[in-house]
PDB file of C-alpha atoms in Angstrom:
ATOM      1  CA  MET W   1     239.933 193.645 183.626  1.00  0.00           C
ATOM      2  CA  SER W   2     239.311 190.050 183.129  1.00  0.00           C
ATOM      3  CA  VAL W   3     236.239 190.065 183.157  1.00  0.00           C
ATOM      4  CA  LEU W   4     235.637 192.640 180.696  1.00  0.00           C
ATOM      5  CA  SER W   5     238.424 191.113 178.510  1.00  0.00           C
ATOM      6  CA  ASP W   6     236.655 188.107 178.886  1.00  0.00           C
ATOM      7  CA  ALA W   7     233.181 189.721 178.045  1.00  0.00           C
ATOM      8  CA  PHE W   8     234.177 191.766 175.041  1.00  0.00           C
ATOM      9  CA  ALA W   9     236.329 188.774 173.510  1.00  0.00           C
ATOM     10  CA  GLN W  10     233.648 186.826 173.015  1.00  0.00           C
ATOM     11  CA  LEU W  11     231.543 189.985 171.492  1.00  0.00           C
ATOM     12  CA  LEU W  12     234.365 190.281 168.662  1.00  0.00           C
ATOM     13  CA  ASP W  13     235.105 186.543 168.855  1.00  0.00           C
ATOM     14  CA  LEU W  14     238.994 187.386 169.612  1.00  0.00           C
ATOM     15  CA  ASP W  15     239.866 183.672 168.983  1.00  0.00           C
ATOM     16  CA  ALA W  16     238.698 183.484 165.733  1.00  0.00           C
ATOM     17  CA  HIS W  17     241.992 185.942 164.540  1.00  0.00           C
ATOM     18  CA  PRO W  18     245.037 183.476 166.149  1.00  0.00           C
ATOM     19  CA  ALA W  19     247.149 184.022 163.506  1.00  0.00           C
ATOM     20  CA  LEU W  20     247.159 187.683 163.278  1.00  0.00           C
ATOM     21  CA  ALA W  21     250.286 188.621 164.255  1.00  0.00           C
ATOM     22  CA  ARG W  22     250.875 191.505 166.880  1.00  0.00           C
ATOM     23  CA  HIS W  23     251.490 194.229 164.944  1.00  0.00           C
ATOM     24  CA  ALA W  24     249.415 193.638 162.376  1.00  0.00           C
ATOM     25  CA  LEU W  25     246.306 192.894 164.747  1.00  0.00           C
ATOM     26  CA  ARG W  26     246.997 195.988 165.826  1.00  0.00           C
ATOM     27  CA  ARG W  27     246.674 197.998 162.352  1.00  0.00           C
ATOM     28  CA  THR W  28     243.108 197.079 162.864  1.00  0.00           C
ATOM     29  CA  ASP W  29     240.591 198.197 164.940  1.00  0.00           C
ATOM     30  CA  ASP W  30     238.403 195.267 165.457  1.00  0.00           C
ATOM     31  CA  PHE W  31     239.622 194.672 168.879  1.00  0.00           C
ATOM     32  CA  LEU W  32     239.418 197.893 171.018  1.00  0.00           C
ATOM     33  CA  ASN W  33     238.697 197.787 174.693  1.00  0.00           C
ATOM     34  CA  LEU W  34     235.572 199.634 174.726  1.00  0.00           C
ATOM     35  CA  ALA W  35     235.986 199.185 178.737  1.00  0.00           C
ATOM     36  CA  GLN W  36     238.927 202.525 178.088  1.00  0.00           C
ATOM     37  CA  GLY W  37     238.965 205.653 175.764  1.00  0.00           C
ATOM     38  CA  ILE W  38     237.670 208.846 175.740  1.00  0.00           C
ATOM     39  CA  TYR W  39     234.697 209.458 173.734  1.00  0.00           C
ATOM     40  CA  SER W  40     233.698 211.853 170.662  1.00  0.00           C
ATOM     41  CA  GLU W  41     232.356 214.686 172.393  1.00  0.00           C
ATOM     42  CA  THR W  42     234.942 215.538 174.834  1.00  0.00           C
ATOM     43  CA  LEU W  43     236.322 218.664 174.750  1.00  0.00           C
ATOM     44  CA  LEU W  44     240.117 218.368 175.202  1.00  0.00           C
ATOM     45  CA  LEU W  45     242.418 221.556 175.466  1.00  0.00           C
ATOM     46  CA  THR W  46     245.003 221.835 172.632  1.00  0.00           C
ATOM     47  CA  ALA W  47     247.168 224.428 170.932  1.00  0.00           C
ATOM     48  CA  GLU W  48     243.891 225.628 168.703  1.00  0.00           C
ATOM     49  CA  GLY W  49     241.989 225.983 171.354  1.00  0.00           C
ATOM     50  CA  PRO W  50     239.278 223.570 173.070  1.00  0.00           C
ATOM     51  CA  ARG W  51     238.272 220.697 170.645  1.00  0.00           C
ATOM     52  CA  PRO W  52     235.807 217.208 170.326  1.00  0.00           C
ATOM     53  CA  VAL W  53     238.357 214.792 170.451  1.00  0.00           C
ATOM     54  CA  GLY W  54     236.821 213.517 167.531  1.00  0.00           C
ATOM     55  CA  ARG W  55     238.207 215.791 165.349  1.00  0.00           C
ATOM     56  CA  VAL W  56     241.557 215.245 167.232  1.00  0.00           C
ATOM     57  CA  ALA W  57     244.448 214.113 164.537  1.00  0.00           C
ATOM     58  CA  GLU W  58     247.802 212.617 164.464  1.00  0.00           C
ATOM     59  CA  GLY W  59     250.026 215.649 165.279  1.00  0.00           C
ATOM     60  CA  ASP W  60     247.708 218.262 166.774  1.00  0.00           C
ATOM     61  CA  LEU W  61     249.361 219.551 169.572  1.00  0.00           C
ATOM     62  CA  VAL W  62     247.014 218.548 172.718  1.00  0.00           C
ATOM     63  CA  MET W  63     247.150 219.991 176.173  1.00  0.00           C
ATOM     64  CA  THR W  64     248.972 217.791 179.244  1.00  0.00           C
ATOM     65  CA  PHE W  65     249.055 217.891 182.805  1.00  0.00           C
ATOM     66  CA  ASP W  66     252.275 217.720 183.498  1.00  0.00           C
ATOM     67  CA  HIS W  67     254.532 218.329 179.942  1.00  0.00           C
ATOM     68  CA  GLY W  68     252.748 221.147 178.345  1.00  0.00           C
ATOM     69  CA  LEU W  69     251.275 220.732 174.808  1.00  0.00           C
ATOM     70  CA  ARG W  70     252.599 217.498 173.459  1.00  0.00           C
ATOM     71  CA  PRO W  71     252.101 216.066 169.731  1.00  0.00           C
ATOM     72  CA  VAL W  72     249.456 213.347 169.081  1.00  0.00           C
ATOM     73  CA  ARG W  73     251.570 210.263 167.401  1.00  0.00           C
ATOM     74  CA  TRP W  74     248.341 208.068 167.085  1.00  0.00           C
ATOM     75  CA  VAL W  75     245.023 208.092 167.230  1.00  0.00           C
ATOM     76  CA  GLU W  76     242.601 204.701 167.943  1.00  0.00           C
ATOM     77  CA  ARG W  77     238.546 204.748 166.997  1.00  0.00           C
ATOM     78  CA  PHE W  78     236.166 202.021 167.427  1.00  0.00           C
ATOM     79  CA  ASP W  79     232.764 202.954 165.758  1.00  0.00           C
ATOM     80  CA  PHE W  80     229.924 201.399 167.588  1.00  0.00           C
ATOM     81  CA  THR W  81     227.974 201.045 164.546  1.00  0.00           C
ATOM     82  CA  ARG W  82     230.691 198.353 163.926  1.00  0.00           C
ATOM     83  CA  LEU W  83     229.732 195.827 167.019  1.00  0.00           C
ATOM     84  CA  SER W  84     227.724 192.740 166.141  1.00  0.00           C
ATOM     85  CA  GLY W  85     225.907 192.275 169.257  1.00  0.00           C
ATOM     86  CA  ASP W  86     225.178 194.435 172.835  1.00  0.00           C
ATOM     87  CA  LEU W  87     227.639 195.956 174.222  1.00  0.00           C
ATOM     88  CA  PRO W  88     227.891 193.805 177.607  1.00  0.00           C
ATOM     89  CA  GLU W  89     226.586 196.167 180.311  1.00  0.00           C
ATOM     90  CA  ALA W  90     230.157 196.486 182.233  1.00  0.00           C
ATOM     91  CA  ILE W  91     231.088 198.173 179.604  1.00  0.00           C
ATOM     92  CA  TRP W  92     228.444 200.587 179.374  1.00  0.00           C
ATOM     93  CA  PRO W  93     230.058 204.415 179.774  1.00  0.00           C
ATOM     94  CA  LEU W  94     229.000 206.630 182.698  1.00  0.00           C
ATOM     95  CA  ARG W  95     226.289 209.764 181.750  1.00  0.00           C
ATOM     96  CA  VAL W  96     228.260 212.832 183.790  1.00  0.00           C
ATOM     97  CA  PRO W  97     224.757 215.107 183.656  1.00  0.00           C
ATOM     98  CA  ALA W  98     225.672 218.983 182.134  1.00  0.00           C
ATOM     99  CA  GLY W  99     227.422 221.185 184.760  1.00  0.00           C
ATOM    100  CA  LEU W 100     228.106 218.084 187.544  1.00  0.00           C
ATOM    101  CA  PHE W 101     231.815 218.819 186.656  1.00  0.00           C
ATOM    102  CA  GLY W 102     231.747 222.298 184.989  1.00  0.00           C
ATOM    103  CA  ASN W 103     230.504 220.811 181.751  1.00  0.00           C
ATOM    104  CA  ALA W 104     228.265 222.536 179.458  1.00  0.00           C
ATOM    105  CA  GLN W 105     226.512 219.360 178.389  1.00  0.00           C
ATOM    106  CA  GLU W 106     226.338 215.670 179.064  1.00  0.00           C
ATOM    107  CA  ARG W 107     229.377 214.030 178.701  1.00  0.00           C
ATOM    108  CA  PHE W 108     230.338 210.015 178.936  1.00  0.00           C
ATOM    109  CA  LEU W 109     232.776 208.029 180.472  1.00  0.00           C
ATOM    110  CA  ALA W 110     234.127 204.948 179.885  1.00  0.00           C
ATOM    111  CA  PRO W 111     234.082 203.480 183.098  1.00  0.00           C
ATOM    112  CA  GLU W 112     237.926 201.640 182.662  1.00  0.00           C
ATOM    113  CA  GLN W 113     239.089 205.097 181.771  1.00  0.00           C
ATOM    114  CA  CYS W 114     241.682 206.538 183.903  1.00  0.00           C
ATOM    115  CA  LEU W 115     241.012 209.885 185.944  1.00  0.00           C
ATOM    116  CA  LEU W 116     243.723 211.699 187.946  1.00  0.00           C
ATOM    117  CA  LEU W 117     241.651 213.248 191.027  1.00  0.00           C
ATOM    118  CA  GLU W 118     243.403 215.344 193.297  1.00  0.00           C
ATOM    119  CA  SER W 119     242.155 214.210 197.215  1.00  0.00           C
ATOM    120  CA  ASP W 120     243.195 215.096 201.083  1.00  0.00           C
ATOM    121  CA  LEU W 121     243.055 211.857 202.463  1.00  0.00           C
ATOM    122  CA  ALA W 122     245.620 210.552 199.377  1.00  0.00           C
ATOM    123  CA  GLU W 123     248.091 212.980 200.303  1.00  0.00           C
ATOM    124  CA  VAL W 124     247.617 212.290 204.327  1.00  0.00           C
ATOM    125  CA  GLU W 125     247.640 208.170 203.598  1.00  0.00           C
ATOM    126  CA  LEU W 126     249.559 207.695 200.595  1.00  0.00           C
ATOM    127  CA  GLY W 127     251.822 211.019 200.483  1.00  0.00           C
ATOM    128  CA  ASP W 128     250.489 212.691 197.308  1.00  0.00           C
ATOM    129  CA  PRO W 129     247.644 214.600 196.356  1.00  0.00           C
ATOM    130  CA  PHE W 130     247.051 213.354 192.593  1.00  0.00           C
ATOM    131  CA  ILE W 131     245.845 209.660 192.571  1.00  0.00           C
ATOM    132  CA  LEU W 132     244.858 207.572 188.724  1.00  0.00           C
ATOM    133  CA  VAL W 133     241.239 205.967 189.694  1.00  0.00           C
ATOM    134  CA  PRO W 134     238.731 204.392 187.343  1.00  0.00           C
ATOM    135  CA  ALA W 135     236.265 205.982 186.132  1.00  0.00           C
ATOM    136  CA  ARG W 136     233.510 204.051 187.547  1.00  0.00           C
ATOM    137  CA  VAL W 137     234.321 205.526 190.818  1.00  0.00           C
ATOM    138  CA  LEU W 138     232.337 208.562 189.973  1.00  0.00           C
ATOM    139  CA  GLY W 139     229.076 205.975 190.251  1.00  0.00           C
ATOM    140  CA  LEU W 140     229.039 206.906 194.132  1.00  0.00           C
ATOM    141  CA  LEU W 141     227.756 210.034 192.950  1.00  0.00           C
ATOM    142  CA  PRO W 142     224.060 209.694 192.748  1.00  0.00           C
ATOM    143  CA  GLN W 143     224.087 212.278 189.493  1.00  0.00           C
ATOM    144  CA  VAL W 144     226.096 209.853 187.214  1.00  0.00           C
ATOM    145  CA  GLU W 145     224.772 206.555 186.066  1.00  0.00           C
ATOM    146  CA  ARG W 146     225.601 203.663 183.041  1.00  0.00           C
ATOM    147  CA  VAL W 147     223.542 204.273 180.256  1.00  0.00           C
ATOM    148  CA  ALA W 148     223.230 201.649 177.126  1.00  0.00           C
ATOM    149  CA  PRO W 149     225.704 203.697 174.794  1.00  0.00           C
ATOM    150  CA  ALA W 150     224.148 205.045 171.482  1.00  0.00           C
ATOM    151  CA  SER W 151     225.103 202.693 168.461  1.00  0.00           C
ATOM    152  CA  ALA W 152     226.576 206.437 166.865  1.00  0.00           C
ATOM    153  CA  ARG W 153     229.068 206.791 169.324  1.00  0.00           C
ATOM    154  CA  THR W 154     232.629 206.174 168.585  1.00  0.00           C
ATOM    155  CA  ILE W 155     235.208 206.363 171.318  1.00  0.00           C
ATOM    156  CA  HIS W 156     239.250 207.041 170.987  1.00  0.00           C
ATOM    157  CA  ARG W 157     242.286 206.887 172.267  1.00  0.00           C
ATOM    158  CA  LEU W 158     244.509 209.005 172.269  1.00  0.00           C
ATOM    159  CA  ARG W 159     248.802 207.785 172.022  1.00  0.00           C
ATOM    160  CA  PHE W 160     251.910 210.114 172.739  1.00  0.00           C
ATOM    161  CA  ALA W 161     255.389 209.422 172.768  1.00  0.00           C
ATOM    162  CA  GLN W 162     254.894 208.755 176.362  1.00  0.00           C
ATOM    163  CA  PRO W 163     252.010 208.150 178.950  1.00  0.00           C
ATOM    164  CA  GLU W 164     250.219 211.472 178.940  1.00  0.00           C
ATOM    165  CA  LEU W 165     248.088 213.035 181.240  1.00  0.00           C
ATOM    166  CA  VAL W 166     245.610 215.028 178.508  1.00  0.00           C
ATOM    167  CA  MET W 167     243.359 217.896 179.703  1.00  0.00           C
ATOM    168  CA  ALA W 168     239.304 218.740 179.310  1.00  0.00           C
ATOM    169  CA  ALA W 169     237.749 221.928 178.791  1.00  0.00           C
ATOM    170  CA  ASN W 170     236.261 221.222 182.036  1.00  0.00           C
ATOM    171  CA  GLY W 171     239.157 220.693 183.751  1.00  0.00           C
ATOM    172  CA  ALA W 172     238.952 216.626 183.500  1.00  0.00           C
ATOM    173  CA  VAL W 173     242.457 215.020 183.352  1.00  0.00           C
ATOM    174  CA  LEU W 174     242.265 211.494 181.450  1.00  0.00           C
ATOM    175  CA  LEU W 175     245.291 208.860 181.113  1.00  0.00           C
ATOM    176  CA  CYS W 176     246.338 207.960 177.457  1.00  0.00           C
ATOM    177  CA  GLU W 177     248.722 205.075 177.853  1.00  0.00           C
ATOM    178  CA  THR W 178     251.840 204.721 175.304  1.00  0.00           C
ATOM    179  CA  GLY W 179     250.226 200.956 174.900  1.00  0.00           C
ATOM    180  CA  SER W 180     247.791 199.689 172.747  1.00  0.00           C
ATOM    181  CA  ILE W 181     244.318 199.851 173.699  1.00  0.00           C
ATOM    182  CA  PHE W 182     245.379 195.955 171.937  1.00  0.00           C
ATOM    183  CA  ASP W 183     247.484 194.658 174.437  1.00  0.00           C
ATOM    184  CA  HIS W 184     244.516 193.918 177.487  1.00  0.00           C
ATOM    185  CA  TRP W 185     243.625 190.992 175.152  1.00  0.00           C
ATOM    186  CA  ARG W 186     246.857 189.170 173.923  1.00  0.00           C
ATOM    187  CA  GLY W 187     248.858 189.902 176.819  1.00  0.00           C
ATOM    188  CA  PHE W 188     251.669 192.079 174.612  1.00  0.00           C
ATOM    189  CA  ALA W 189     255.246 192.751 176.125  1.00  0.00           C
ATOM    190  CA  GLU W 190     256.256 195.161 178.300  1.00  0.00           C
ATOM    191  CA  GLU W 191     258.382 197.110 176.416  1.00  0.00           C
ATOM    192  CA  ASP W 192     255.667 198.015 173.950  1.00  0.00           C
ATOM    193  CA  HIS W 193     254.703 200.551 176.530  1.00  0.00           C
ATOM    194  CA  GLY W 194     256.393 203.738 177.531  1.00  0.00           C
ATOM    195  CA  PRO W 195     257.798 204.944 181.133  1.00  0.00           C
ATOM    196  CA  LEU W 196     254.871 204.935 183.740  1.00  0.00           C
ATOM    197  CA  LEU W 197     253.946 207.578 185.080  1.00  0.00           C
ATOM    198  CA  SER W 198     254.555 208.718 188.737  1.00  0.00           C
ATOM    199  CA  TYR W 199     250.823 208.727 190.242  1.00  0.00           C
ATOM    200  CA  THR W 200     250.008 206.179 192.391  1.00  0.00           C
ATOM    201  CA  SER W 201     247.178 204.198 190.556  1.00  0.00           C
ATOM    202  CA  LEU W 202     244.376 203.009 193.128  1.00  0.00           C
ATOM    203  CA  PRO W 203     242.017 200.028 191.450  1.00  0.00           C
ATOM    204  CA  PHE W 204     238.089 200.723 191.915  1.00  0.00           C
ATOM    205  CA  ASP W 205     237.621 199.210 195.627  1.00  0.00           C
ATOM    206  CA  MET W 206     240.414 200.965 197.148  1.00  0.00           C
ATOM    207  CA  ALA W 207     239.388 204.330 194.886  1.00  0.00           C
ATOM    208  CA  ARG W 208     236.089 203.598 195.463  1.00  0.00           C
ATOM    209  CA  ASP W 209     236.723 203.426 199.564  1.00  0.00           C
ATOM    210  CA  LEU W 210     238.824 206.717 199.763  1.00  0.00           C
ATOM    211  CA  LEU W 211     236.410 208.305 197.428  1.00  0.00           C
ATOM    212  CA  SER W 212     233.426 207.707 199.728  1.00  0.00           C
ATOM    213  CA  ARG W 213     235.767 208.690 203.059  1.00  0.00           C
ATOM    214  CA  GLU W 214     235.943 212.135 201.426  1.00  0.00           C
ATOM    215  CA  ILE W 215     232.780 213.165 200.939  1.00  0.00           C
ATOM    216  CA  GLN W 216     231.791 212.365 204.411  1.00  0.00           C
ATOM    217  CA  GLN W 217     234.901 214.215 205.318  1.00  0.00           C
ATOM    218  CA  ASP W 218     234.062 217.176 203.448  1.00  0.00           C
ATOM    219  CA  GLY W 219     230.081 217.127 204.639  1.00  0.00           C
ATOM    220  CA  GLY W 220     228.902 215.600 201.789  1.00  0.00           C
ATOM    221  CA  ILE W 221     228.388 214.988 198.175  1.00  0.00           C
ATOM    222  CA  ALA W 222     227.708 218.873 197.497  1.00  0.00           C
ATOM    223  CA  ALA W 223     230.313 220.355 199.610  1.00  0.00           C
ATOM    224  CA  HIS W 224     232.984 217.661 197.846  1.00  0.00           C
ATOM    225  CA  LEU W 225     231.933 218.937 194.071  1.00  0.00           C
ATOM    226  CA  GLU W 226     232.354 222.659 195.079  1.00  0.00           C
ATOM    227  CA  LYS W 227     235.806 221.904 196.038  1.00  0.00           C
ATOM    228  CA  HIS W 228     236.504 219.382 193.706  1.00  0.00           C
ATOM    229  CA  LEU W 229     234.987 222.722 190.775  1.00  0.00           C
ATOM    230  CA  MET W 230     237.364 225.170 192.858  1.00  0.00           C
ATOM    231  CA  ARG W 231     240.343 222.826 192.183  1.00  0.00           C
ATOM    232  CA  MET W 232     239.144 222.078 188.915  1.00  0.00           C
ATOM    233  CA  ASN W 233     239.680 225.720 188.223  1.00  0.00           C
ATOM    234  CA  GLN W 234     242.722 226.597 189.492  1.00  0.00           C
ATOM    235  CA  HIS W 235     243.935 223.878 187.073  1.00  0.00           C
ATOM    236  CA  LEU W 236     241.964 225.257 184.029  1.00  0.00           C
ATOM    237  CA  ARG W 237     243.957 228.733 184.941  1.00  0.00           C
ATOM    238  CA  VAL W 238     247.404 227.067 185.163  1.00  0.00           C
ATOM    239  CA  ALA W 239     247.184 225.527 181.728  1.00  0.00           C
ATOM    240  CA  GLY W 240     245.441 228.733 180.215  1.00  0.00           C
TER     241      GLY W 240
END
């Protein structure tokens, strides 16, 4: 994250605020890391049914992959209209076209937002079929592309009592960490984070290699997506 951190720190002029204490800094949202987070239109499963993350508030019950419904403790948001310059291309979101992962409309993913994927190769090589990977590995799929975000977009980070994997209405599973979105900038203490999840987290290069080999093993992108959609639907049925 050092390149992304440096780029965004320069964009928001972080060094102009050296006197801000850690917790005072966290009470602002001027320092969001827009390489992670969930875009407003993403539909999450909640106790009240599917709901755009932009309408999820503190106290709402959101469906998690491991622990069922869990209350949201805090929501951090950033409206892109607040940026004083253009967003660095390294932080541009990925556009997922309608239908690719069962989504009725196009969706957007922050490039460093962690996703939980189910992988046959991961089960063989790592001993667990579930792995956490940065969303930008989906750039392997020709249907997925980087796009400049519209100025009206808002990105959100949901925080729970512990790290949670929230479930989207199309079966996608997204990581929500307990540490603040500001932690990337100032090297904040590890004790500010809750216990880590037990899933293996792969860096981009390893995740890209594994996904590339699994696509080849499955017989191509179409066959791989068909398998993935089937598994996502199975998880949705369990969650429902």
